[in-house]
mmCIF file of C-alpha atoms in Angstrom:
data_model
loop_
_atom_site.group_PDB
_atom_site.id
_atom_site.type_symbol
_atom_site.label_atom_id
_atom_site.label_comp_id
_atom_site.label_asym_id
_atom_site.label_seq_id
_atom_site.Cartn_x
_atom_site.Cartn_y
_atom_site.Cartn_z
ATOM 1 C CA MET A 1 110.815 94.344 83.502
ATOM 2 C CA ARG A 2 114.224 92.365 83.371
ATOM 3 C CA PHE A 3 117.002 93.856 83.975
ATOM 4 C CA GLN A 4 119.680 94.088 80.517
ATOM 5 C CA THR A 5 122.223 92.370 82.477
ATOM 6 C CA ASP A 6 121.924 90.733 85.997
ATOM 7 C CA LEU A 7 122.593 93.030 88.751
ATOM 8 C CA ILE A 8 125.786 92.582 90.595
ATOM 9 C CA PRO A 9 126.176 93.593 94.811
ATOM 10 C CA ALA A 10 128.190 96.370 95.861
ATOM 11 C CA THR A 11 128.424 98.957 98.774
ATOM 12 C CA LEU A 12 127.878 102.447 98.686
ATOM 13 C CA LEU A 13 130.643 104.757 99.760
ATOM 14 C CA ARG A 14 128.767 108.303 98.706
ATOM 15 C CA ARG A 15 126.052 109.515 96.494
ATOM 16 C CA TYR A 16 126.725 113.222 95.260
ATOM 17 C CA LYS A 17 126.080 115.689 92.545
ATOM 18 C CA ARG A 18 122.569 114.132 92.083
ATOM 19 C CA PHE A 19 123.654 111.787 89.493
ATOM 20 C CA LEU A 20 126.886 110.096 90.705
ATOM 21 C CA ALA A 21 127.491 107.393 93.453
ATOM 22 C CA ASP A 22 130.893 105.954 94.464
ATOM 23 C CA ILE A 23 130.639 102.218 95.505
ATOM 24 C CA ARG A 24 133.040 99.407 96.496
ATOM 25 C CA LEU A 25 132.393 96.191 94.368
ATOM 26 C CA GLU A 26 133.263 93.007 95.890
ATOM 27 C CA ASP A 27 136.375 92.348 94.566
ATOM 28 C CA GLY A 28 137.324 95.832 96.510
ATOM 29 C CA ARG A 29 137.415 98.376 93.386
ATOM 30 C CA GLU A 30 136.071 101.612 93.837
ATOM 31 C CA VAL A 31 134.128 102.938 90.749
ATOM 32 C CA THR A 32 131.732 106.124 90.001
ATOM 33 C CA ALA A 33 128.540 104.592 89.064
ATOM 34 C CA HIS A 34 125.684 106.485 87.555
ATOM 35 C CA CYS A 35 122.727 107.478 89.861
ATOM 36 C CA PRO A 36 119.707 107.825 88.020
ATOM 37 C CA ASN A 37 117.542 109.777 90.337
ATOM 38 C CA PRO A 38 116.822 113.633 90.585
ATOM 39 C CA GLY A 39 115.329 113.190 93.892
ATOM 40 C CA SER A 40 117.053 113.415 97.551
ATOM 41 C CA MET A 41 117.276 109.569 98.401
ATOM 42 C CA MET A 42 116.280 110.309 101.660
ATOM 43 C CA GLY A 43 116.957 107.364 104.021
ATOM 44 C CA LEU A 44 118.584 105.532 100.922
ATOM 45 C CA ALA A 45 121.959 107.007 100.636
ATOM 46 C CA GLU A 46 123.904 106.077 103.648
ATOM 47 C CA GLU A 47 127.449 105.254 103.651
ATOM 48 C CA GLY A 48 127.656 101.276 103.562
ATOM 49 C CA THR A 49 124.593 100.696 102.402
ATOM 50 C CA LYS A 50 124.163 97.568 100.342
ATOM 51 C CA VAL A 51 123.472 98.187 96.484
ATOM 52 C CA TRP A 52 122.760 96.634 93.550
ATOM 53 C CA VAL A 53 124.450 97.656 90.103
ATOM 54 C CA GLU A 54 124.138 96.760 86.488
ATOM 55 C CA PRO A 55 127.156 96.697 84.674
ATOM 56 C CA ASN A 56 127.777 97.879 81.077
ATOM 57 C CA ASP A 57 130.358 97.560 78.084
ATOM 58 C CA ASP A 58 128.594 100.037 76.167
ATOM 59 C CA PRO A 59 131.922 101.976 74.665
ATOM 60 C CA LYS A 60 129.619 105.159 74.278
ATOM 61 C CA LYS A 61 128.886 105.379 78.203
ATOM 62 C CA LYS A 62 132.142 106.754 80.418
ATOM 63 C CA LEU A 63 130.658 105.023 83.504
ATOM 64 C CA LYS A 64 130.494 100.980 83.715
ATOM 65 C CA TYR A 65 127.663 100.771 85.984
ATOM 66 C CA GLY A 66 124.306 101.945 87.027
ATOM 67 C CA LEU A 67 123.070 102.414 90.378
ATOM 68 C CA ARG A 68 119.516 100.424 90.430
ATOM 69 C CA ILE A 69 118.762 99.130 93.669
ATOM 70 C CA VAL A 70 119.305 99.992 97.510
ATOM 71 C CA GLU A 71 118.843 97.032 99.810
ATOM 72 C CA LEU A 72 117.817 97.885 103.292
ATOM 73 C CA GLU A 73 117.596 95.584 106.140
ATOM 74 C CA HIS A 74 113.653 95.253 105.778
ATOM 75 C CA ALA A 75 113.388 96.215 101.825
ATOM 76 C CA ASN A 76 114.733 96.379 98.579
ATOM 77 C CA VAL A 77 114.081 99.928 96.992
ATOM 78 C CA VAL A 78 114.320 100.375 93.116
ATOM 79 C CA VAL A 79 116.098 104.002 93.283
ATOM 80 C CA ASP A 80 116.360 104.318 88.959
ATOM 81 C CA THR A 81 113.304 106.170 88.594
ATOM 82 C CA GLY A 82 113.289 105.361 84.626
ATOM 83 C CA VAL A 83 112.431 101.632 85.673
ATOM 84 C CA ALA A 84 109.052 103.115 86.887
ATOM 85 C CA ASN A 85 108.097 103.702 83.462
ATOM 86 C CA ARG A 86 109.709 100.785 81.901
ATOM 87 C CA VAL A 87 107.411 98.399 84.626
ATOM 88 C CA VAL A 88 104.530 100.265 83.988
ATOM 89 C CA LYS A 89 104.950 100.299 80.240
ATOM 90 C CA GLU A 90 105.002 96.781 80.221
ATOM 91 C CA ALA A 91 102.188 96.216 82.435
ATOM 92 C CA LEU A 92 100.269 98.628 80.267
ATOM 93 C CA LEU A 93 101.038 96.303 76.937
ATOM 94 C CA SER A 94 100.143 93.688 78.628
ATOM 95 C CA GLY A 95 96.959 94.657 79.909
ATOM 96 C CA THR A 96 97.799 94.128 83.924
ATOM 97 C CA VAL A 97 96.718 97.649 84.862
ATOM 98 C CA PRO A 98 93.118 97.412 86.456
ATOM 99 C CA GLY A 99 91.264 99.811 84.453
ATOM 100 C CA LEU A 100 93.862 100.697 81.831
ATOM 101 C CA ALA A 101 93.658 98.017 79.293
ATOM 102 C CA GLY A 102 93.527 99.411 75.768
ATOM 103 C CA ASP A 103 96.056 100.738 72.984
ATOM 104 C CA VAL A 104 99.331 102.529 74.583
ATOM 105 C CA ARG A 105 101.619 104.857 73.338
ATOM 106 C CA ALA A 106 104.394 106.571 75.313
ATOM 107 C CA GLU A 107 105.986 110.086 75.433
ATOM 108 C CA VAL A 108 102.605 111.577 73.984
ATOM 109 C CA LYS A 109 102.816 115.880 73.741
ATOM 110 C CA TYR A 110 100.017 117.298 75.628
ATOM 111 C CA GLY A 111 99.670 120.916 77.321
ATOM 112 C CA GLU A 112 101.950 123.736 76.710
ATOM 113 C CA ASN A 113 105.472 121.817 76.563
ATOM 114 C CA SER A 114 104.603 118.941 77.943
ATOM 115 C CA ARG A 115 104.688 114.905 77.088
ATOM 116 C CA ALA A 116 102.306 112.497 79.006
ATOM 117 C CA ASP A 117 103.914 109.424 79.820
ATOM 118 C CA PHE A 118 101.485 107.045 78.345
ATOM 119 C CA LEU A 119 98.300 107.622 76.148
ATOM 120 C CA VAL A 120 95.875 104.620 76.772
ATOM 121 C CA THR A 121 92.831 104.819 73.984
ATOM 122 C CA GLN A 122 90.154 102.775 75.154
ATOM 123 C CA ASP A 123 87.373 102.570 72.682
ATOM 124 C CA GLY A 124 88.261 105.589 71.438
ATOM 125 C CA GLN A 125 88.522 107.798 74.505
ATOM 126 C CA PRO A 126 91.739 108.922 75.555
ATOM 127 C CA VAL A 127 93.092 108.351 79.111
ATOM 128 C CA TRP A 128 96.244 110.319 79.882
ATOM 129 C CA VAL A 129 98.688 108.364 82.371
ATOM 130 C CA GLU A 130 101.407 110.173 84.106
ATOM 131 C CA VAL A 131 103.784 107.905 86.332
ATOM 132 C CA LYS A 132 105.805 109.105 89.547
ATOM 133 C CA SER A 133 108.437 106.808 91.286
ATOM 134 C CA VAL A 134 107.709 106.220 95.271
ATOM 135 C CA THR A 135 111.019 105.320 97.192
ATOM 136 C CA LEU A 136 110.306 107.244 100.366
ATOM 137 C CA SER A 137 109.045 105.805 103.342
ATOM 138 C CA ARG A 138 109.348 106.839 107.137
ATOM 139 C CA SER A 139 107.194 105.022 108.911
ATOM 140 C CA ALA A 140 106.773 101.316 108.646
ATOM 141 C CA GLY A 141 104.626 100.413 105.868
ATOM 142 C CA LEU A 142 103.880 103.841 104.754
ATOM 143 C CA ALA A 143 105.707 105.100 100.955
ATOM 144 C CA GLU A 144 105.393 109.062 100.227
ATOM 145 C CA PHE A 145 105.830 111.268 97.729
ATOM 146 C CA PRO A 146 107.838 113.497 97.172
ATOM 147 C CA ASP A 147 111.036 113.210 98.790
ATOM 148 C CA ALA A 148 112.167 116.410 97.369
ATOM 149 C CA LYS A 149 110.167 119.581 96.370
ATOM 150 C CA THR A 150 109.218 119.233 92.755
ATOM 151 C CA ALA A 151 107.483 121.678 90.912
ATOM 152 C CA ARG A 152 107.437 119.825 87.732
ATOM 153 C CA GLY A 153 105.321 117.095 89.706
ATOM 154 C CA ALA A 154 102.971 119.602 90.288
ATOM 155 C CA LYS A 155 102.656 120.876 86.791
ATOM 156 C CA HIS A 156 101.795 117.447 85.674
ATOM 157 C CA LEU A 157 98.911 117.152 88.402
ATOM 158 C CA SER A 158 97.807 120.819 86.804
ATOM 159 C CA VAL A 159 98.054 119.278 82.983
ATOM 160 C CA LEU A 160 96.111 116.027 83.903
ATOM 161 C CA ALA A 161 93.329 118.397 85.682
ATOM 162 C CA ASP A 162 93.352 120.449 82.226
ATOM 163 C CA ARG A 163 92.887 116.979 80.050
ATOM 164 C CA VAL A 164 90.007 116.375 82.515
ATOM 165 C CA ALA A 165 88.101 119.596 81.775
ATOM 166 C CA ALA A 166 88.709 118.880 78.135
ATOM 167 C CA GLY A 167 86.900 115.429 78.612
ATOM 168 C CA ASP A 168 89.166 113.039 79.049
ATOM 169 C CA ARG A 169 90.252 110.976 81.890
ATOM 170 C CA ALA A 170 93.516 111.552 83.146
ATOM 171 C CA VAL A 171 95.218 109.195 85.488
ATOM 172 C CA MET A 172 98.392 109.781 88.160
ATOM 173 C CA LEU A 173 99.950 106.765 88.516
ATOM 174 C CA TYR A 174 102.163 106.340 91.645
ATOM 175 C CA LEU A 175 104.379 103.130 91.283
ATOM 176 C CA VAL A 176 105.754 102.431 94.789
ATOM 177 C CA SER A 177 109.204 101.490 93.879
ATOM 178 C CA ARG A 178 110.239 99.536 97.279
ATOM 179 C CA ASP A 179 108.495 95.905 98.727
ATOM 180 C CA ASP A 180 107.907 97.254 102.336
ATOM 181 C CA CYS A 181 104.679 98.872 101.834
ATOM 182 C CA THR A 182 101.142 98.640 101.923
ATOM 183 C CA ARG A 183 99.880 102.153 102.304
ATOM 184 C CA PHE A 184 100.426 105.522 100.306
ATOM 185 C CA LYS A 185 99.948 109.083 100.774
ATOM 186 C CA PRO A 186 101.526 112.410 99.848
ATOM 187 C CA ALA A 187 104.605 113.858 101.536
ATOM 188 C CA ALA A 188 103.059 117.081 102.649
ATOM 189 C CA ASP A 189 105.407 118.531 105.049
ATOM 190 C CA ILE A 190 108.298 117.932 102.191
ATOM 191 C CA ASP A 191 106.112 119.411 99.403
ATOM 192 C CA PRO A 192 102.903 121.219 100.650
ATOM 193 C CA THR A 193 102.479 122.636 96.985
ATOM 194 C CA TYR A 194 102.559 119.134 95.357
ATOM 195 C CA ALA A 195 100.322 118.028 97.997
ATOM 196 C CA GLN A 196 98.084 121.037 97.177
ATOM 197 C CA ALA A 197 97.849 120.263 93.766
ATOM 198 C CA GLU A 198 97.217 116.519 93.973
ATOM 199 C CA VAL A 199 94.080 117.889 96.364
ATOM 200 C CA ASP A 200 92.662 119.933 93.739
ATOM 201 C CA ALA A 201 93.419 117.388 90.853
ATOM 202 C CA ARG A 202 91.412 115.054 92.251
ATOM 203 C CA ALA A 203 88.995 117.414 93.166
ATOM 204 C CA ALA A 204 88.770 118.161 89.036
ATOM 205 C CA GLY A 205 88.640 114.617 88.423
ATOM 206 C CA VAL A 206 91.870 113.415 88.016
ATOM 207 C CA GLU A 207 92.057 109.402 88.555
ATOM 208 C CA ILE A 208 95.053 108.740 91.656
ATOM 209 C CA MET A 209 96.201 104.896 91.259
ATOM 210 C CA VAL A 210 98.569 103.541 93.372
ATOM 211 C CA PHE A 211 100.435 100.132 92.747
ATOM 212 C CA GLY A 212 103.622 98.262 94.124
ATOM 213 C CA VAL A 213 106.398 95.886 92.682
ATOM 214 C CA GLU A 214 108.582 92.602 93.167
ATOM 215 C CA ILE A 215 111.964 93.162 93.320
ATOM 216 C CA THR A 216 114.552 90.858 92.243
ATOM 217 C CA PRO A 217 118.300 91.572 91.136
ATOM 218 C CA GLN A 218 116.713 90.132 87.743
ATOM 219 C CA GLN A 219 113.908 92.067 87.192
ATOM 220 C CA VAL A 220 111.142 94.042 88.677
ATOM 221 C CA VAL A 221 107.616 92.867 88.470
ATOM 222 C CA PHE A 222 104.340 95.397 88.640
ATOM 223 C CA VAL A 223 102.001 94.458 90.945
ATOM 224 C CA PRO A 224 97.913 94.535 89.904
ATOM 225 C CA ARG A 225 96.630 94.996 93.549
ATOM 226 C CA PRO A 226 96.242 98.703 94.690
ATOM 227 C CA LEU A 227 97.840 100.038 97.732
ATOM 228 C CA GLN A 228 95.848 101.720 100.354
ATOM 229 C CA GLN A 229 95.809 105.387 99.931
ATOM 230 C CA MET A 230 96.037 107.706 103.228
#
Protein backbone atom coordinates (compact mmCIF):
# COMPACT_ATOMS: atom_id res chain seq x y z
CA MET A 1 0.00 0.00 0.00
CA ARG A 2 1.53 3.28 -1.11
CA PHE A 3 0.81 6.49 0.73
CA GLN A 4 -0.98 9.07 -1.42
CA THR A 5 1.92 11.44 -0.77
CA ASP A 6 5.46 10.52 0.29
CA LEU A 7 5.87 11.10 4.01
CA ILE A 8 8.08 13.83 5.42
CA PRO A 9 10.02 13.73 8.72
CA ALA A 10 9.07 15.73 11.79
CA THR A 11 9.52 15.73 15.56
CA LEU A 12 6.68 14.86 17.92
CA LEU A 13 6.04 17.48 20.56
CA ARG A 14 2.95 16.01 22.18
CA ARG A 15 -0.04 13.80 21.45
CA TYR A 16 -3.35 14.76 23.07
CA LYS A 17 -7.14 14.40 22.85
CA ARG A 18 -6.50 11.00 21.24
CA PHE A 19 -6.58 12.32 17.68
CA LEU A 20 -4.27 15.35 17.77
CA ALA A 21 -0.49 15.70 17.80
CA ASP A 22 1.69 18.79 17.82
CA ILE A 23 4.77 18.34 15.66
CA ARG A 24 7.81 20.35 14.56
CA LEU A 25 8.62 20.22 10.86
CA GLU A 26 12.20 20.27 9.55
CA ASP A 27 11.87 23.97 8.68
CA GLY A 28 11.11 24.74 12.33
CA ARG A 29 7.38 25.33 11.99
CA GLU A 30 5.20 23.87 14.74
CA VAL A 31 1.83 22.58 13.51
CA THR A 32 -0.98 20.31 14.67
CA ALA A 33 -1.37 17.00 12.86
CA HIS A 34 -4.22 14.51 12.79
CA CYS A 35 -3.32 11.41 14.83
CA PRO A 36 -5.59 8.59 13.55
CA ASN A 37 -5.14 6.21 16.45
CA PRO A 38 -7.77 5.68 19.19
CA GLY A 39 -5.44 3.58 21.37
CA SER A 40 -3.00 4.64 24.04
CA MET A 41 0.04 4.55 21.71
CA MET A 42 1.98 3.14 24.64
CA GLY A 43 5.71 3.67 24.13
CA LEU A 44 5.17 5.65 20.94
CA ALA A 45 4.24 9.16 22.04
CA GLU A 46 7.31 10.48 23.85
CA GLU A 47 8.27 14.10 23.26
CA GLY A 48 11.16 14.38 20.84
CA THR A 49 10.38 11.16 18.96
CA LYS A 50 11.00 11.26 15.22
CA VAL A 51 7.81 10.80 13.23
CA TRP A 52 6.78 10.71 9.59
CA VAL A 53 3.72 12.67 8.52
CA GLU A 54 1.70 12.83 5.32
CA PRO A 55 1.01 16.33 3.98
CA ASN A 56 -2.19 17.15 2.13
CA ASP A 57 -3.60 20.13 0.24
CA ASP A 58 -7.25 19.13 0.62
CA PRO A 59 -9.23 22.35 1.29
CA LYS A 60 -11.84 20.28 3.16
CA LYS A 61 -9.31 19.19 5.77
CA LYS A 62 -8.53 21.59 8.60
CA LEU A 63 -5.33 19.75 9.52
CA LYS A 64 -2.77 19.66 6.71
CA TYR A 65 -0.67 16.80 8.10
CA GLY A 66 -1.48 13.27 9.20
CA LEU A 67 0.71 11.25 11.56
CA ARG A 68 1.56 7.93 9.92
CA ILE A 69 4.80 6.45 11.28
CA VAL A 70 6.78 6.68 14.51
CA GLU A 71 10.48 5.99 14.06
CA LEU A 72 12.10 4.43 17.13
CA GLU A 73 15.77 3.58 17.54
CA HIS A 74 15.12 -0.05 16.67
CA ALA A 75 11.83 0.00 14.73
CA ASN A 76 9.40 1.80 12.48
CA VAL A 77 5.79 1.68 13.67
CA VAL A 78 2.70 2.56 11.65
CA VAL A 79 0.44 4.38 14.10
CA ASP A 80 -2.35 5.22 11.64
CA THR A 81 -4.66 2.30 12.43
CA GLY A 82 -6.56 2.78 9.16
CA VAL A 83 -3.49 1.72 7.22
CA ALA A 84 -3.87 -1.87 8.45
CA ASN A 85 -7.19 -2.36 6.65
CA ARG A 86 -5.82 -0.83 3.46
CA VAL A 87 -2.78 -3.12 3.57
CA VAL A 88 -4.87 -6.22 4.25
CA LYS A 89 -7.38 -5.29 1.54
CA GLU A 90 -4.61 -5.09 -1.05
CA ALA A 91 -3.21 -8.42 0.14
CA LEU A 92 -6.63 -10.09 0.02
CA LEU A 93 -7.37 -8.77 -3.46
CA SER A 94 -4.00 -9.99 -4.71
CA GLY A 95 -4.49 -13.40 -3.08
CA THR A 96 -1.35 -13.16 -0.95
CA VAL A 97 -2.93 -13.84 2.46
CA PRO A 98 -2.41 -17.56 3.10
CA GLY A 99 -5.73 -19.40 3.24
CA LEU A 100 -7.85 -16.38 2.32
CA ALA A 101 -7.95 -16.30 -1.47
CA GLY A 102 -11.39 -15.58 -2.91
CA ASP A 103 -13.91 -12.87 -3.75
CA VAL A 104 -13.42 -9.92 -1.38
CA ARG A 105 -15.93 -7.41 -0.06
CA ALA A 106 -15.28 -4.76 2.59
CA GLU A 107 -17.49 -3.44 5.40
CA VAL A 108 -20.19 -6.10 5.19
CA LYS A 109 -22.99 -6.04 7.77
CA TYR A 110 -23.17 -9.00 10.13
CA GLY A 111 -24.32 -9.59 13.67
CA GLU A 112 -26.25 -6.89 15.49
CA ASN A 113 -25.10 -3.38 14.56
CA SER A 114 -21.75 -4.72 13.32
CA ARG A 115 -19.84 -4.64 10.07
CA ALA A 116 -17.07 -7.08 9.27
CA ASP A 117 -13.89 -5.55 7.90
CA PHE A 118 -13.96 -8.10 5.08
CA LEU A 119 -16.06 -10.94 3.74
CA VAL A 120 -14.08 -13.39 1.62
CA THR A 121 -16.10 -15.91 -0.35
CA GLN A 122 -14.34 -19.16 -1.29
CA ASP A 123 -16.34 -21.49 -3.54
CA GLY A 124 -19.54 -20.20 -1.98
CA GLN A 125 -18.22 -20.49 1.59
CA PRO A 126 -18.25 -17.22 3.59
CA VAL A 127 -15.13 -16.29 5.55
CA TRP A 128 -15.59 -13.33 7.90
CA VAL A 129 -12.40 -11.38 8.61
CA GLU A 130 -11.72 -8.77 11.27
CA VAL A 131 -8.42 -6.85 11.24
CA LYS A 132 -6.59 -5.38 14.23
CA SER A 133 -3.54 -3.14 13.95
CA VAL A 134 -0.88 -4.09 16.53
CA THR A 135 1.59 -1.40 17.60
CA LEU A 136 2.54 -2.36 21.17
CA SER A 137 5.81 -4.05 22.04
CA ARG A 138 7.11 -4.14 25.62
CA SER A 139 9.65 -6.95 25.17
CA ALA A 140 12.17 -7.31 22.35
CA GLY A 141 10.62 -9.03 19.36
CA LEU A 142 7.21 -9.51 21.01
CA ALA A 143 4.11 -7.69 19.77
CA GLU A 144 0.99 -7.42 21.96
CA PHE A 145 -2.63 -6.40 21.55
CA PRO A 146 -4.41 -4.35 22.76
CA ASP A 147 -2.57 -1.31 24.14
CA ALA A 148 -5.71 -0.16 25.99
CA LYS A 149 -9.00 -1.71 27.08
CA THR A 150 -11.27 -2.43 24.11
CA ALA A 151 -14.83 -3.61 24.67
CA ARG A 152 -15.37 -3.18 20.93
CA GLY A 153 -12.57 -5.64 20.19
CA ALA A 154 -14.05 -8.23 22.53
CA LYS A 155 -17.41 -7.79 20.80
CA HIS A 156 -15.80 -8.49 17.43
CA LEU A 157 -14.43 -11.78 18.73
CA SER A 158 -17.87 -12.76 20.05
CA VAL A 159 -19.56 -11.97 16.72
CA LEU A 160 -16.92 -13.98 14.85
CA ALA A 161 -17.64 -16.93 17.15
CA ASP A 162 -21.33 -16.57 16.32
CA ARG A 163 -20.52 -16.83 12.61
CA VAL A 164 -18.60 -20.07 13.22
CA ALA A 165 -21.60 -21.43 15.13
CA ALA A 166 -23.71 -20.62 12.07
CA GLY A 167 -21.45 -22.77 9.88
CA ASP A 168 -19.14 -20.12 8.41
CA ARG A 169 -15.39 -19.63 8.76
CA ALA A 170 -14.23 -16.63 10.78
CA VAL A 171 -10.78 -15.08 11.17
CA MET A 172 -9.27 -12.54 13.52
CA LEU A 173 -6.27 -11.19 11.62
CA TYR A 174 -3.71 -9.25 13.63
CA LEU A 175 -1.45 -7.09 11.48
CA VAL A 176 1.69 -6.27 13.43
CA SER A 177 2.29 -2.73 12.21
CA ARG A 178 5.93 -2.54 13.25
CA ASP A 179 9.04 -4.11 11.76
CA ASP A 180 10.87 -5.39 14.85
CA CYS A 181 8.64 -8.27 16.01
CA THR A 182 8.51 -11.97 15.18
CA ARG A 183 6.16 -13.10 17.98
CA PHE A 184 2.70 -12.11 19.19
CA LYS A 185 0.48 -12.56 22.23
CA PRO A 186 -2.60 -10.90 23.76
CA ALA A 187 -1.82 -8.24 26.38
CA ALA A 188 -3.82 -9.95 29.14
CA ASP A 189 -2.59 -7.59 31.86
CA ILE A 190 -3.89 -4.56 29.96
CA ASP A 191 -7.30 -6.03 29.08
CA PRO A 192 -8.02 -9.41 30.68
CA THR A 193 -11.58 -9.34 29.30
CA TYR A 194 -10.29 -9.13 25.74
CA ALA A 195 -7.70 -11.85 26.36
CA GLN A 196 -10.41 -14.17 27.69
CA ALA A 197 -12.64 -13.32 24.73
CA GLU A 198 -9.86 -14.46 22.42
CA VAL A 199 -9.47 -17.73 24.35
CA ASP A 200 -13.22 -18.30 24.05
CA ALA A 201 -13.20 -17.41 20.35
CA ARG A 202 -10.40 -19.88 19.64
CA ALA A 203 -12.32 -22.57 21.47
CA ALA A 204 -15.37 -21.75 19.36
CA GLY A 205 -13.38 -22.24 16.15
CA VAL A 206 -12.36 -18.69 15.25
CA GLU A 207 -9.04 -18.76 13.40
CA ILE A 208 -6.30 -16.43 14.66
CA MET A 209 -3.83 -15.19 12.04
CA VAL A 210 -0.85 -12.90 12.67
CA PHE A 211 1.22 -11.25 9.95
CA GLY A 212 3.73 -8.42 9.74
CA VAL A 213 4.67 -5.64 7.34
CA GLU A 214 7.64 -3.91 5.75
CA ILE A 215 7.63 -0.14 6.29
CA THR A 216 9.13 2.80 4.39
CA PRO A 217 8.11 6.49 4.12
CA GLN A 218 6.59 5.61 0.75
CA GLN A 219 4.66 2.43 1.46
CA VAL A 220 3.63 -0.36 3.82
CA VAL A 221 3.84 -3.88 2.40
CA PHE A 222 2.11 -7.01 3.71
CA VAL A 223 4.47 -9.89 4.54
CA PRO A 224 2.71 -13.26 4.02
CA ARG A 225 4.87 -15.09 6.57
CA PRO A 226 2.90 -15.85 9.77
CA LEU A 227 4.34 -14.61 13.05
CA GLN A 228 4.72 -16.97 15.99
CA GLN A 229 1.77 -16.94 18.40
CA MET A 230 2.59 -17.21 22.09
